[in-house]
Amino acid sequence: MKKITLKAIAERAGVSVATVSRALNGRGPMDEATREQILRIAEELGYAPDMAARSLVLRRTENIGFLIHALQSLSPHTFYGEILTAVERELRRHRYHLHFATVEDETLPPLIKENRVDGLILAGCDLPPVLIRSLKERRIPLVLLDNHLLGIDSVFTDNVNGAFQATAHLIRLGHRRVAFIAETLDNLSFQERFEGYRQALEAHGLPFDPELVAEGERGFEGGFVAMNSLLDRARPTAVVAANDPTAASAMRAIRARGLRIPEDIAVVGFDDDPLAVHTDPPLTTMRVFRSKMAVLAVARLLDLIQNPEQPALHIRIETQLIVRQSCGSPLTPS
Amino acid sequence: MKKITLKAIAERAGVSVATVSRALNGRGPMDEATREQILRIAEELGYAPDMAARSLVLRRTENIGFLIHALQSLSPHTFYGEILTAVERELRRHRYHLHFATVEDETLPPLIKENRVDGLILAGCDLPPVLIRSLKERRIPLVLLDNHLLGIDSVFTDNVNGAFQATAHLIRLGHRRVAFIAETLDNLSFQERFEGYRQALEAHGLPFDPELVAEGERGFEGGFVAMNSLLDRARPTAVVAANDPTAASAMRAIRARGLRIPEDIAVVGFDDDPLAVHTDPPLTTMRVFRSKMAVLAVARLLDLIQNPEQPALHIRIETQLIVRQSCGSPLTPS
DNA sequence: GAGTAAAATATTAGCGTAAACGATTTCTCA
DNA sequence: TGAGAAATCGTTTACGCTAATATTTTACTC
């Protein structure tokens, strides 16, 4: 089966390749009859332009790179999986394609230098800023997703305000000793959520007690570790977890000590991960709009590709409190 | 910043572009001194071959397509996320790149006709066989991952034997009324697991009772629906779930009726999804080797690209029983 | 040191496409 | 009808690279 090229169509239609190219791309005035005939033949032969030839001459690939830190791939929550598929869906709608790549350090991934992509979506706040800066210097259009950095376009979740609301929810339910736990604070999102937690305490006139803050370790059981070390030294009546896996993990630590949720300790998570509905009791959490982030990031990136010289835009998306049973419902306070 | 091409290097080194190309690709005999000089200059200038030009002439892209049914992206379990990142890691090791695409129906995804990839990994058994066949007819090297079909290379999990073992585990613990639930049986993997369940019953001399089989619906709450409808008409002492999310969901249905796990009903899942450790009690399940599948599929695909005319290979990977607390431990039988 | 073999490098062609430019035909209107 | 404008289409070039072929340089033999 030989490759179907412009030439093949040209021969069949008895015209030159340029005419075929013009007909297919709709450039310049043309005789409607011949255009239709060419389109018909192209359809018949199942023609599709060779991407290599096309991008060689057009200097663009219609590929977008989706970059994520390799760390995240290990992370078992589906956060970036959902974002990835949402980004792909949106790109497909615009006839773009998605290159998926992970980076482990600060070295430039090969797809950049090799001109494999027209732009980049950098997902997550674990990508080293040094890498981001050096990508920016190469003047590749790029958008940060779920991350932000001065001078670079970004679409991200309002973590500070989200954590504020989560904490305020607990305070409204009457809690006075509210703890904060995270797998790690070596992560911008979690730091911001921590900040939101502190602001909420302050706004409600509650003292900040460092004893009520615990860090665990990276990985799925980070929340378990954090919660245990916290319970070893203090006894909060409520816990704000930096994300849902951490919360779920912490819930296991709480129950392992014979404490009840939410009666003894209320728990609120963050992200509205699918697992939130499966914990026992189902987890109250802050919903994060992954697919909305994806759509906005793609739109921004495509705009940036068309028109590169623009001031950086920072799009912040608010979160939404999803009340389940892990804090006691507002109707039946714990 | 102008693009760094072979020509630029050639001019700097005072040789022709062909020599530079040969030096970089290591083809043909060369003066060691000039080769080293060329390599040095290329390094200095940060040269990387333009992928479009390269693949235009070489007729290959060093891109692999990773295809998945759009349905799966909605599915919140991390199964294919882990596989995806494992595939990407393995491809990167071989200096290949990954194109991520989802399909919603049987139409050929554009990346095929446009020559964007050298080969395909088709992940999951939800991809329409019609589509798979038509891809095969285009003679694109491809490997099925977590799926199998006669005449097409595949790497997949031994679902039948896995479910057999899961069921046998329950029977060994003394259970006689063992149920089977799935989100849907409209899926090869789940059908095979169902088959393994039946075979285990038969092998242990237990009758097959259709009353003890329930299907739910696609989506995260499928297990909840299935378990409820099952409990409405029957009362098993143990349940085999087609996968972990289904099991987790079913556990909620069981507890919602005030029944205890594993004392009243034992539960075993499938996949060893990360969430298995977070359920209460932690879920006994069959471990599936995602990253092993990924590595094998990539190896097979790259081999197939180099040497297309080979008989199809079918690589089946066994599962492993992971005993947690949802069945009662073998040491403390329920 | 001439003749030849071998090694090293240069020249050329071509991959499939789009765009610039040029050539031809058709149309418009005085 | 004829001149110019407009429409239509063909030719050429360029994109950056590799492979095939041609040419030069070097090395070697007697």
XYZ file of C-alpha atoms (C1' of nucleotides) in Angstrom:
728
model
C 0.000 0.000 0.000
C 1.756 3.099 -1.247
C 1.576 6.354 0.558
C -1.085 8.734 -0.661
C 0.537 12.072 -1.338
C -0.480 15.287 -2.960
C 1.182 14.029 -6.119
C -1.022 10.975 -6.294
C -4.111 13.139 -6.075
C -2.673 15.601 -8.588
C -2.093 12.867 -11.129
C -5.555 11.467 -10.731
C -7.105 14.894 -11.067
C -4.817 15.990 -13.856
C -3.601 19.084 -12.072
C -0.438 20.166 -10.310
C 0.369 19.464 -6.684
C 0.137 23.150 -5.903
C -3.451 23.207 -7.045
C -4.244 20.202 -4.906
C -2.573 21.847 -1.934
C -4.530 24.996 -2.534
C -7.777 23.127 -2.908
C -7.261 21.251 0.332
C -6.141 24.273 2.291
C -8.745 26.528 0.774
C -6.265 29.238 -0.088
C -6.697 31.543 -3.051
C -9.518 31.612 -5.564
C -10.286 28.393 -7.396
C -12.659 26.890 -9.831
C -15.355 25.320 -7.708
C -15.677 22.290 -9.963
C -12.007 21.336 -9.808
C -11.863 21.997 -6.088
C -14.756 19.694 -5.533
C -13.241 17.053 -7.733
C -9.939 17.269 -5.874
C -11.641 17.054 -2.513
C -13.606 14.082 -3.751
C -10.493 12.270 -4.935
C -8.680 13.093 -1.727
C -11.569 11.707 0.243
C -11.708 8.631 -1.958
C -8.025 7.918 -1.511
C -8.184 8.616 2.199
C -5.603 11.317 1.939
C -4.173 12.972 5.001
C -1.248 15.385 4.849
C 2.041 13.991 6.005
C 2.701 15.680 9.280
C 6.473 15.667 8.929
C 6.472 17.395 5.560
C 3.804 19.774 6.682
C 5.489 20.851 9.850
C 8.844 21.115 8.135
C 7.560 23.791 5.830
C 5.059 25.404 8.171
C 7.391 25.468 11.139
C 4.721 24.121 13.409
C 3.653 20.692 14.469
C 0.192 21.111 15.881
C 1.482 19.188 18.852
C 1.289 20.396 22.408
C 3.545 18.987 25.085
C 2.027 18.043 28.416
C 4.786 18.037 30.964
C 4.535 16.686 34.450
C 7.036 15.847 37.123
C 7.799 12.144 37.268
C 7.021 12.289 40.956
C 3.394 12.926 40.181
C 3.088 9.810 38.113
C 3.793 7.803 41.215
C 1.228 9.729 43.087
C -1.728 7.480 43.006
C -4.447 9.993 43.138
C -6.109 10.655 39.880
C -5.648 14.369 39.947
C -3.378 14.732 36.960
C -4.935 11.827 35.134
C -8.198 13.688 34.961
C -6.446 16.864 33.928
C -4.514 15.043 31.260
C -7.572 13.559 29.624
C -9.389 16.850 29.849
C -6.491 18.611 28.164
C -6.354 15.988 25.448
C -10.067 16.263 24.796
C -9.844 20.014 24.516
C -6.781 19.894 22.262
C -8.489 17.393 20.008
C -11.393 19.777 19.646
C -8.891 22.267 18.216
C -7.196 19.676 16.012
C -4.107 19.646 18.125
C -2.306 16.607 19.435
C -0.861 15.818 22.821
C 2.672 14.792 23.592
C 2.927 13.364 27.085
C 6.243 13.626 28.852
C 7.555 13.451 32.361
C 10.675 15.120 33.704
C 12.753 13.983 36.600
C 15.154 16.861 37.012
C 16.009 20.208 35.530
C 17.344 19.046 32.185
C 15.417 20.117 29.124
C 13.289 17.297 27.801
C 14.323 16.413 24.242
C 10.973 17.199 22.707
C 11.767 20.889 23.092
C 15.004 21.114 21.196
C 13.778 18.735 18.548
C 10.858 20.985 17.718
C 8.330 18.304 18.454
C 5.792 20.690 19.984
C 4.414 24.162 19.391
C 3.731 24.862 23.016
C 3.714 23.403 26.480
C 1.370 22.838 29.314
C 3.352 22.458 32.498
C 1.176 20.699 35.013
C 1.677 20.729 38.729
C 3.853 22.680 41.076
C 6.582 20.085 41.392
C 8.301 21.099 38.187
C 11.510 22.907 39.106
C 11.199 26.662 38.549
C 14.685 26.599 37.064
C 13.393 24.337 34.315
C 10.326 26.482 33.783
C 12.455 29.582 33.460
C 14.804 28.012 30.973
C 11.842 26.841 28.903
C 10.466 30.349 28.991
C 13.780 31.706 27.801
C 13.541 29.521 24.749
C 10.417 31.500 23.913
C 8.241 28.447 23.651
C 4.645 29.356 24.362
C 3.740 27.811 27.689
C 1.081 27.828 30.333
C 1.371 26.638 33.907
C -1.493 24.487 35.060
C -2.186 24.106 38.774
C 0.886 26.196 39.418
C 1.900 29.822 39.112
C 5.017 31.860 38.787
C 5.522 35.549 38.179
C 5.932 36.439 34.535
C 4.489 33.196 33.187
C 0.936 32.514 32.136
C -0.915 30.313 34.552
C -4.223 28.679 35.371
C -4.552 27.498 38.939
C -6.745 26.772 41.897
C -7.287 29.296 44.630
C -5.715 27.164 47.310
C -5.449 29.864 49.933
C -9.079 30.772 49.838
C -10.093 27.124 49.490
C -8.269 26.127 52.648
C -9.665 29.193 54.330
C -13.169 28.032 53.568
C -12.478 24.468 54.623
C -11.109 25.665 57.939
C -13.888 28.197 58.395
C -16.398 25.401 57.847
C -14.929 23.503 60.773
C -14.843 26.599 62.933
C -18.459 27.322 62.101
C -19.285 23.827 63.314
C -17.852 24.812 66.662
C -14.329 23.477 66.473
C -11.647 25.415 68.314
C -8.695 23.068 68.099
C -8.267 22.614 64.358
C -5.140 20.868 63.094
C -3.479 20.925 59.697
C -1.664 17.989 58.148
C 0.117 17.461 54.861
C 2.228 14.795 53.249
C 4.815 17.479 52.837
C 5.028 21.230 52.894
C 7.679 21.117 50.235
C 5.055 21.924 47.621
C 3.514 25.226 46.660
C -0.099 24.042 46.667
C 0.193 22.590 50.120
C 1.971 25.676 51.391
C -0.847 27.810 50.084
C -3.409 25.587 51.711
C -1.484 25.865 54.929
C -1.536 29.624 54.549
C -5.301 29.576 54.022
C -5.681 27.519 57.173
C -3.670 30.053 59.173
C -5.610 32.972 57.771
C -8.883 31.315 58.715
C -7.721 30.793 62.289
C -6.680 34.403 62.509
C -9.853 35.707 60.938
C -11.875 33.838 63.536
C -9.741 34.925 66.430
C -8.247 31.514 67.077
C -4.591 31.185 68.096
C -2.202 29.412 65.752
C -0.603 26.464 67.526
C 2.406 24.856 65.779
C 1.703 21.729 67.790
C -1.386 21.278 65.666
C 0.541 21.143 62.416
C 2.125 17.925 61.176
C 3.986 16.926 58.082
C 4.249 13.313 56.999
C 6.197 12.119 54.050
C 5.713 11.948 50.324
C 3.708 9.034 49.139
C 0.377 7.506 49.722
C 0.794 6.908 53.412
C 1.991 10.389 54.212
C -1.261 11.288 55.906
C -1.057 8.259 58.148
C 2.391 9.205 59.340
C 1.466 12.840 59.820
C -1.704 12.065 61.720
C 0.041 9.640 64.015
C 2.791 12.045 64.938
C 0.170 14.703 65.528
C -1.920 12.481 67.784
C 1.199 11.559 69.722
C 1.502 15.091 71.011
C -1.872 16.772 70.678
C -5.553 16.116 70.493
C -7.390 18.312 67.981
C -11.139 18.079 67.471
C -10.801 18.664 63.739
C -8.231 18.275 61.014
C -7.722 20.034 57.707
C -5.781 17.787 55.344
C -3.793 19.210 52.470
C -5.484 16.829 50.050
C -7.901 13.914 49.963
C -5.453 11.020 49.914
C -3.828 12.575 52.962
C -7.210 12.905 54.602
C -8.172 9.318 53.805
C -4.887 8.129 55.131
C -5.276 10.214 58.261
C -8.728 8.791 58.827
C -7.196 5.370 59.087
C -4.752 6.605 61.686
C -7.586 8.162 63.677
C -9.692 5.017 63.646
C -6.670 2.895 64.450
C -6.624 4.710 67.800
C -10.244 3.921 68.400
C -11.413 7.452 67.758
C -14.590 8.137 65.820
C -15.069 10.390 62.803
C -16.613 12.921 63.006
C -17.669 12.608 66.638
C -14.152 12.689 68.103
C -12.270 14.242 65.242
C -13.762 15.896 62.182
C -11.827 15.719 58.929
C -11.910 17.857 55.833
C -9.908 17.135 52.722
C -9.059 18.996 49.555
C -9.437 18.240 45.810
C -12.665 16.224 45.788
C -10.746 13.221 44.639
C -12.945 10.322 43.537
C -11.834 8.428 46.597
C -13.502 11.022 48.808
C -16.820 9.329 48.342
C -15.407 5.954 49.341
C -13.925 6.759 52.674
C -15.912 5.920 55.754
C -17.497 8.281 56.423
C -17.461 10.000 53.025
C -15.114 12.918 53.065
C -16.080 16.556 53.186
C -13.699 18.336 50.855
C -12.995 21.332 48.652
C -13.819 20.643 45.041
C -11.214 21.638 42.521
C -12.252 22.163 38.915
C -9.769 20.086 36.990
C -11.477 20.034 33.652
C -12.187 23.740 33.816
C -8.506 24.347 34.466
C -7.664 22.177 31.488
C -10.010 23.975 29.133
C -8.770 27.393 30.189
C -5.129 26.391 29.972
C -5.565 25.027 26.457
C -7.441 28.099 25.310
C -4.767 30.346 26.741
C -1.952 28.334 25.201
C -3.480 28.316 21.728
C -4.000 32.037 21.975
C -0.399 32.468 23.029
C 0.786 30.434 20.055
C -1.076 32.684 17.663
C -0.043 35.846 19.388
C 3.061 35.349 21.499
C 3.746 38.868 22.707
C 1.228 39.289 25.466
C 1.470 40.182 29.113
C 1.202 37.114 31.296
C -2.289 36.215 32.471
C -2.952 34.535 35.785
C -6.275 32.764 35.961
C -7.315 31.742 39.436
C -10.256 29.398 39.911
C -12.190 29.285 43.143
C -12.986 26.060 44.921
C -16.280 24.761 46.225
C -17.049 23.205 49.576
C -18.558 19.735 49.216
C -20.156 18.695 52.476
C -20.254 14.971 53.145
C -20.179 13.216 56.490
C -16.625 13.487 57.774
C -17.246 16.726 59.643
C -20.713 15.993 60.829
C -23.323 17.627 58.697
C -24.228 21.248 59.469
C -27.723 19.994 60.213
C -26.507 17.593 62.873
C -23.431 19.229 64.379
C -21.002 16.929 66.124
C 17.755 33.409 18.225
C 18.166 31.608 14.937
C 17.573 27.941 14.576
C 20.663 25.800 14.858
C 20.814 23.540 11.840
C 23.343 21.205 10.347
C 24.354 24.015 8.044
C 25.290 26.271 10.914
C 27.538 23.596 12.342
C 28.975 22.833 8.914
C 29.950 26.444 8.362
C 31.584 26.740 11.736
C 33.529 23.543 11.212
C 34.386 24.287 7.600
C 32.899 21.066 6.264
C 29.770 20.090 4.364
C 26.445 19.323 5.959
C 26.751 15.701 4.894
C 29.897 15.349 6.948
C 28.203 16.836 9.948
C 25.270 14.499 9.523
C 27.609 11.554 9.283
C 29.596 12.643 12.291
C 26.483 12.994 14.415
C 24.937 9.761 13.268
C 28.202 7.854 13.414
C 27.784 6.405 9.960
C 30.710 5.546 7.729
C 34.425 5.973 8.407
C 35.604 9.380 9.491
C 38.640 11.240 10.619
C 38.498 11.128 14.387
C 39.746 14.678 14.796
C 37.065 16.252 12.602
C 34.358 14.108 14.153
C 35.328 15.254 17.591
C 35.442 18.836 16.489
C 32.000 18.580 14.935
C 30.561 16.957 18.027
C 32.115 19.676 20.122
C 30.644 22.452 18.028
C 27.250 20.769 17.983
C 27.359 20.516 21.751
C 28.446 24.114 22.047
C 25.625 25.354 19.884
C 23.123 23.105 21.630
C 22.180 21.428 18.414
C 19.311 18.978 18.212
C 18.085 17.571 14.912
C 14.826 18.972 13.669
C 12.380 16.183 14.097
C 10.192 17.137 11.157
C 13.016 17.164 8.637
C 14.461 14.012 10.097
C 11.277 12.014 10.016
C 10.406 13.306 6.568
C 13.451 11.681 5.112
C 13.717 8.697 7.440
C 10.052 7.834 7.274
C 9.838 7.440 10.992
C 8.971 9.737 13.847
C 10.220 7.980 16.953
C 6.796 8.639 18.349
C 4.557 5.978 19.772
C 0.839 6.490 20.118
C -0.846 5.510 23.358
C -4.507 4.974 22.630
C -7.205 4.555 25.187
C -10.957 4.630 25.073
C -12.347 7.949 26.220
C -14.537 6.029 28.626
C -11.494 5.057 30.615
C -10.463 8.619 31.154
C -13.674 9.181 32.994
C -13.076 6.155 35.070
C -11.544 7.515 38.170
C -9.378 4.654 39.110
C -5.742 5.156 38.450
C -5.246 1.978 36.518
C -4.389 3.455 33.159
C -2.679 6.445 34.666
C -0.060 4.216 36.158
C 0.264 2.270 32.954
C 0.605 5.446 30.949
C 3.439 6.809 33.024
C 5.166 3.457 33.025
C 4.916 3.293 29.249
C 6.255 6.810 28.917
C 9.180 6.054 31.191
C 10.067 2.959 29.228
C 9.727 4.734 25.883
C 11.940 7.539 27.082
C 14.581 5.003 27.982
C 14.585 4.018 24.322
C 14.563 7.597 23.092
C 11.010 7.354 21.910
C 8.231 9.802 22.585
C 4.645 9.318 23.584
C 1.568 10.617 21.866
C -1.453 10.361 24.088
C -4.821 10.071 22.418
C -8.299 8.951 23.319
C -10.915 7.557 20.975
C -14.618 7.729 21.423
C -15.834 5.570 18.593
C -14.560 3.500 15.727
C -13.212 6.284 13.553
C -9.496 6.288 12.932
C -7.754 8.852 15.076
C -5.991 11.416 12.884
C -2.551 10.714 14.215
C -2.533 7.513 12.212
C -3.159 8.855 8.759
C -0.934 11.823 9.359
C 2.032 9.606 10.076
C 2.514 11.047 13.500
C 3.522 7.756 15.092
C 5.587 4.697 14.278
C 3.510 2.339 16.327
C 0.647 2.064 18.755
C -0.069 0.794 22.193
C -3.758 0.145 22.527
C -4.585 0.101 26.186
C -7.654 -1.473 27.707
C -10.357 -3.726 26.451
C -12.894 -1.045 25.751
C -11.418 -0.137 22.407
C -13.763 -1.402 19.683
C -12.339 -4.510 17.967
C -13.488 -3.030 14.664
C -11.132 -0.138 15.208
C -8.305 -2.406 16.252
C -8.749 -4.508 13.140
C -8.759 -1.532 10.851
C -5.606 -0.228 12.469
C -4.027 -3.615 11.993
C -4.983 -3.557 8.338
C -3.054 -0.354 7.918
C -0.017 -2.390 8.927
C 0.915 -0.097 11.749
C 2.892 -1.982 14.359
C 0.687 -2.304 17.404
C 0.438 -4.060 20.719
C -2.635 -4.530 22.861
C -2.109 -3.783 26.517
C -4.479 -5.246 29.083
C -6.479 -6.689 26.234
C -6.126 -9.494 23.732
C -7.458 -10.443 20.356
C -6.534 -13.276 18.051
C -3.898 -12.356 15.509
C -2.684 -9.251 17.302
C 0.226 -8.960 19.695
C -0.852 -8.516 23.269
C 0.307 -8.169 26.846
C -2.364 -8.778 29.425
C -3.292 -9.925 32.896
C -4.408 -13.442 33.591
C -7.852 -12.443 34.736
C -9.373 -15.895 34.701
C -6.770 -17.418 36.919
C -6.651 -14.315 39.096
C -10.358 -14.432 39.827
C -10.047 -18.172 40.357
C -7.481 -17.567 43.057
C -9.465 -14.780 44.670
C -12.533 -16.987 44.828
C -10.537 -19.982 45.993
C -9.123 -17.859 48.791
C -12.636 -17.173 50.060
C -13.630 -20.802 49.743
C -10.540 -21.854 51.653
C -11.635 -19.511 54.426
C -14.813 -21.539 54.654
C -17.227 -19.538 52.555
C -19.902 -21.432 50.653
C -22.133 -18.647 49.427
C -19.737 -16.557 47.386
C -21.190 -13.798 45.212
C -19.747 -11.984 42.211
C -20.391 -8.350 41.385
C -19.232 -6.059 38.617
C -19.986 -2.589 37.418
C -20.755 -4.157 34.103
C -20.136 -7.409 32.308
C -19.885 -5.556 29.030
C -16.117 -5.680 29.284
C -13.706 -8.453 28.463
C -11.644 -8.216 31.643
C -14.693 -8.415 33.855
C -16.113 -11.281 31.824
C -12.885 -13.176 32.301
C -12.917 -12.517 36.001
C -16.458 -13.762 36.120
C -15.329 -16.864 34.295
C -12.543 -17.412 36.828
C -15.070 -17.106 39.622
C -17.281 -19.758 38.038
C -14.373 -22.073 37.464
C -13.314 -21.768 41.091
C -16.799 -22.625 42.296
C -16.878 -25.648 40.056
C -13.378 -26.766 41.012
C -14.408 -26.717 44.649
C -17.686 -28.484 44.099
C -19.863 -25.489 44.841
C -22.988 -24.822 42.812
C -23.204 -21.759 40.619
C -26.153 -19.625 41.667
C -27.143 -16.817 39.268
C -28.861 -15.139 42.210
C -25.411 -14.467 43.584
C -24.286 -12.503 40.556
C -25.063 -8.818 40.174
C -24.210 -6.181 37.660
C -24.351 -2.485 38.505
C -23.683 0.278 36.095
C -20.659 1.949 34.623
C -19.116 4.575 36.755
C -17.740 4.936 40.192
C -20.860 3.931 42.036
C -21.455 0.797 40.031
C -20.446 -1.435 42.887
C -22.856 0.251 45.245
C -25.748 -0.356 42.898
C -24.736 -3.943 42.216
C -24.265 -4.790 45.869
C -27.580 -3.290 46.836
C -29.503 -5.192 44.235
C -27.705 -8.335 45.291
C -28.497 -7.860 48.976
C -32.117 -7.214 48.090
C -32.522 -10.775 46.963
C -29.740 -12.837 48.528
C -27.382 -12.966 51.426
C -23.893 -14.182 50.511
C -21.145 -14.570 53.107
C -18.504 -13.380 50.693
C -18.218 -11.279 47.553
C -15.760 -11.254 44.715
C -15.731 -7.836 43.061
C -14.600 -7.369 39.483
C -12.225 -4.601 40.541
C -11.242 -2.542 43.549
C -13.394 0.520 43.017
C -16.353 -1.827 42.687
C -15.319 -3.569 45.880
C -14.874 -0.307 47.755
C -18.217 0.869 46.558
C -19.827 -2.414 47.522
C -18.346 -2.180 50.997
C -20.227 1.037 51.520
C -23.451 -0.666 50.499
C -22.780 -3.509 52.916
C -22.095 -1.217 55.841
C -25.057 0.935 54.965
C -27.177 -2.118 55.862
C -25.439 -2.451 59.176
C -23.472 -5.510 58.149
C -19.863 -5.952 59.184
C -16.848 -6.681 56.990
C -15.438 -9.293 57.102
C -17.523 -10.859 59.891
C -20.849 -10.814 58.040
C -19.603 -10.501 54.493
C -16.055 -10.919 53.296
C -14.935 -8.915 50.270
C -12.147 -9.428 47.796
C -11.284 -7.007 45.026
C -9.103 -7.026 41.941
C -6.269 -4.793 40.658
C -4.634 -3.735 43.898
C -5.662 -0.213 43.212
C -4.052 2.339 45.530
C -7.418 2.882 47.127
C -7.416 -0.722 48.359
C -5.303 0.251 51.308
C -7.664 3.051 52.271
C -10.905 1.193 52.553
C -12.084 0.132 55.949
C -11.039 -2.572 56.431
C -8.193 -2.550 53.910
C -9.102 -4.590 50.897
C -7.788 -8.029 50.062
C -7.239 -8.038 46.337
C -5.422 -9.526 43.359
C -2.390 -7.517 42.418
C -1.992 -6.694 38.753
C 1.449 -5.771 37.443
C 0.825 -2.583 35.549
C 4.355 -1.429 35.106
C 5.493 -4.897 34.089
C 2.798 -4.923 31.425
C 3.971 -1.528 30.252
C 7.602 -2.556 29.968
C 6.761 -5.729 28.089
C 4.380 -3.983 25.741
C 6.945 -1.340 24.871
C 9.661 -3.914 24.304
C 7.386 -5.927 22.072
C 6.279 -2.886 20.092
C 9.809 -1.650 19.469
C 10.770 -5.124 18.328
C 7.789 -5.181 16.024
C 8.767 -1.844 14.528
C 12.218 -3.135 13.700
C 10.977 -6.440 12.416
C 7.337 -6.262 11.423
C 6.778 -9.712 9.989
C 6.432 -11.860 13.058
C 3.775 -14.175 14.360
C 1.671 -12.530 17.039
C 2.840 -13.033 20.594
C 0.443 -13.187 23.529
C 2.073 -12.422 26.851
C -0.047 -13.300 29.859
C 0.995 -12.096 33.302
C -0.172 -13.839 36.429
C -1.667 -11.989 39.349
C -0.792 -12.149 43.002
C -3.102 -12.437 45.989
C -2.604 -9.584 48.451
C -4.202 -10.468 51.749
C -5.428 -7.538 53.817
C -8.323 -7.478 56.251
C -11.471 -7.506 54.179
C -11.764 -11.281 54.160
C -10.536 -11.912 57.649
C -6.971 -12.984 57.742
C -6.219 -16.669 57.227
C -4.804 -16.653 60.740
C -8.035 -15.436 62.261
C -10.740 -16.912 60.034
C -14.055 -15.140 60.063
C 57.632 8.645 -7.559
C 53.970 6.643 -10.426
C 50.004 3.929 -9.830
C 46.474 2.283 -7.205
C 43.677 1.364 -3.264
C 41.505 3.235 0.568
C 39.823 6.795 3.294
C 37.646 11.115 3.873
C 34.770 14.467 2.361
C 31.791 17.037 -1.051
C 27.939 17.126 -4.207
C 23.452 15.943 -5.430
C 18.948 14.242 -5.030
C 14.851 13.683 -2.755
C 11.428 13.111 1.269
C 5.964 15.841 1.003
C 4.261 20.100 1.653
C 3.113 25.257 1.263
C 4.005 29.726 -0.520
C 5.901 33.039 -3.708
C 5.847 34.083 -8.153
C 4.742 33.684 -12.948
C 2.047 32.245 -16.777
C -2.125 31.600 -18.886
C -6.935 31.991 -19.467
C -11.294 34.284 -18.703
C -14.002 38.087 -17.739
C -15.369 43.114 -17.779
C -16.386 47.268 -19.727
C -15.437 51.143 -22.565
C -13.131 44.436 -30.069
C -9.315 45.212 -27.319
C -7.003 46.446 -23.095
C -6.577 45.634 -18.529
C -8.105 43.284 -14.460
C -9.226 39.227 -12.284
C -9.378 34.430 -11.828
C -7.126 30.156 -12.220
C -3.489 27.168 -12.281
C 1.637 25.665 -12.980
C 6.598 26.149 -11.815
C 9.917 26.881 -8.668
C 11.874 27.217 -4.297
C 12.550 26.277 0.435
C 12.072 23.767 4.872
C 16.381 20.486 7.327
C 17.810 16.261 6.930
C 19.960 11.618 5.168
C 21.612 8.475 1.630
C 23.552 7.610 -2.725
C 26.953 8.959 -5.653
C 30.978 11.592 -7.002
C 35.189 13.643 -5.981
C 39.218 14.734 -3.596
C 42.793 13.622 -0.469
C 45.733 10.413 1.827
C 48.214 6.152 2.274
C 50.529 2.490 0.490
C 53.136 -0.619 -2.759
C 56.854 -1.701 -5.776
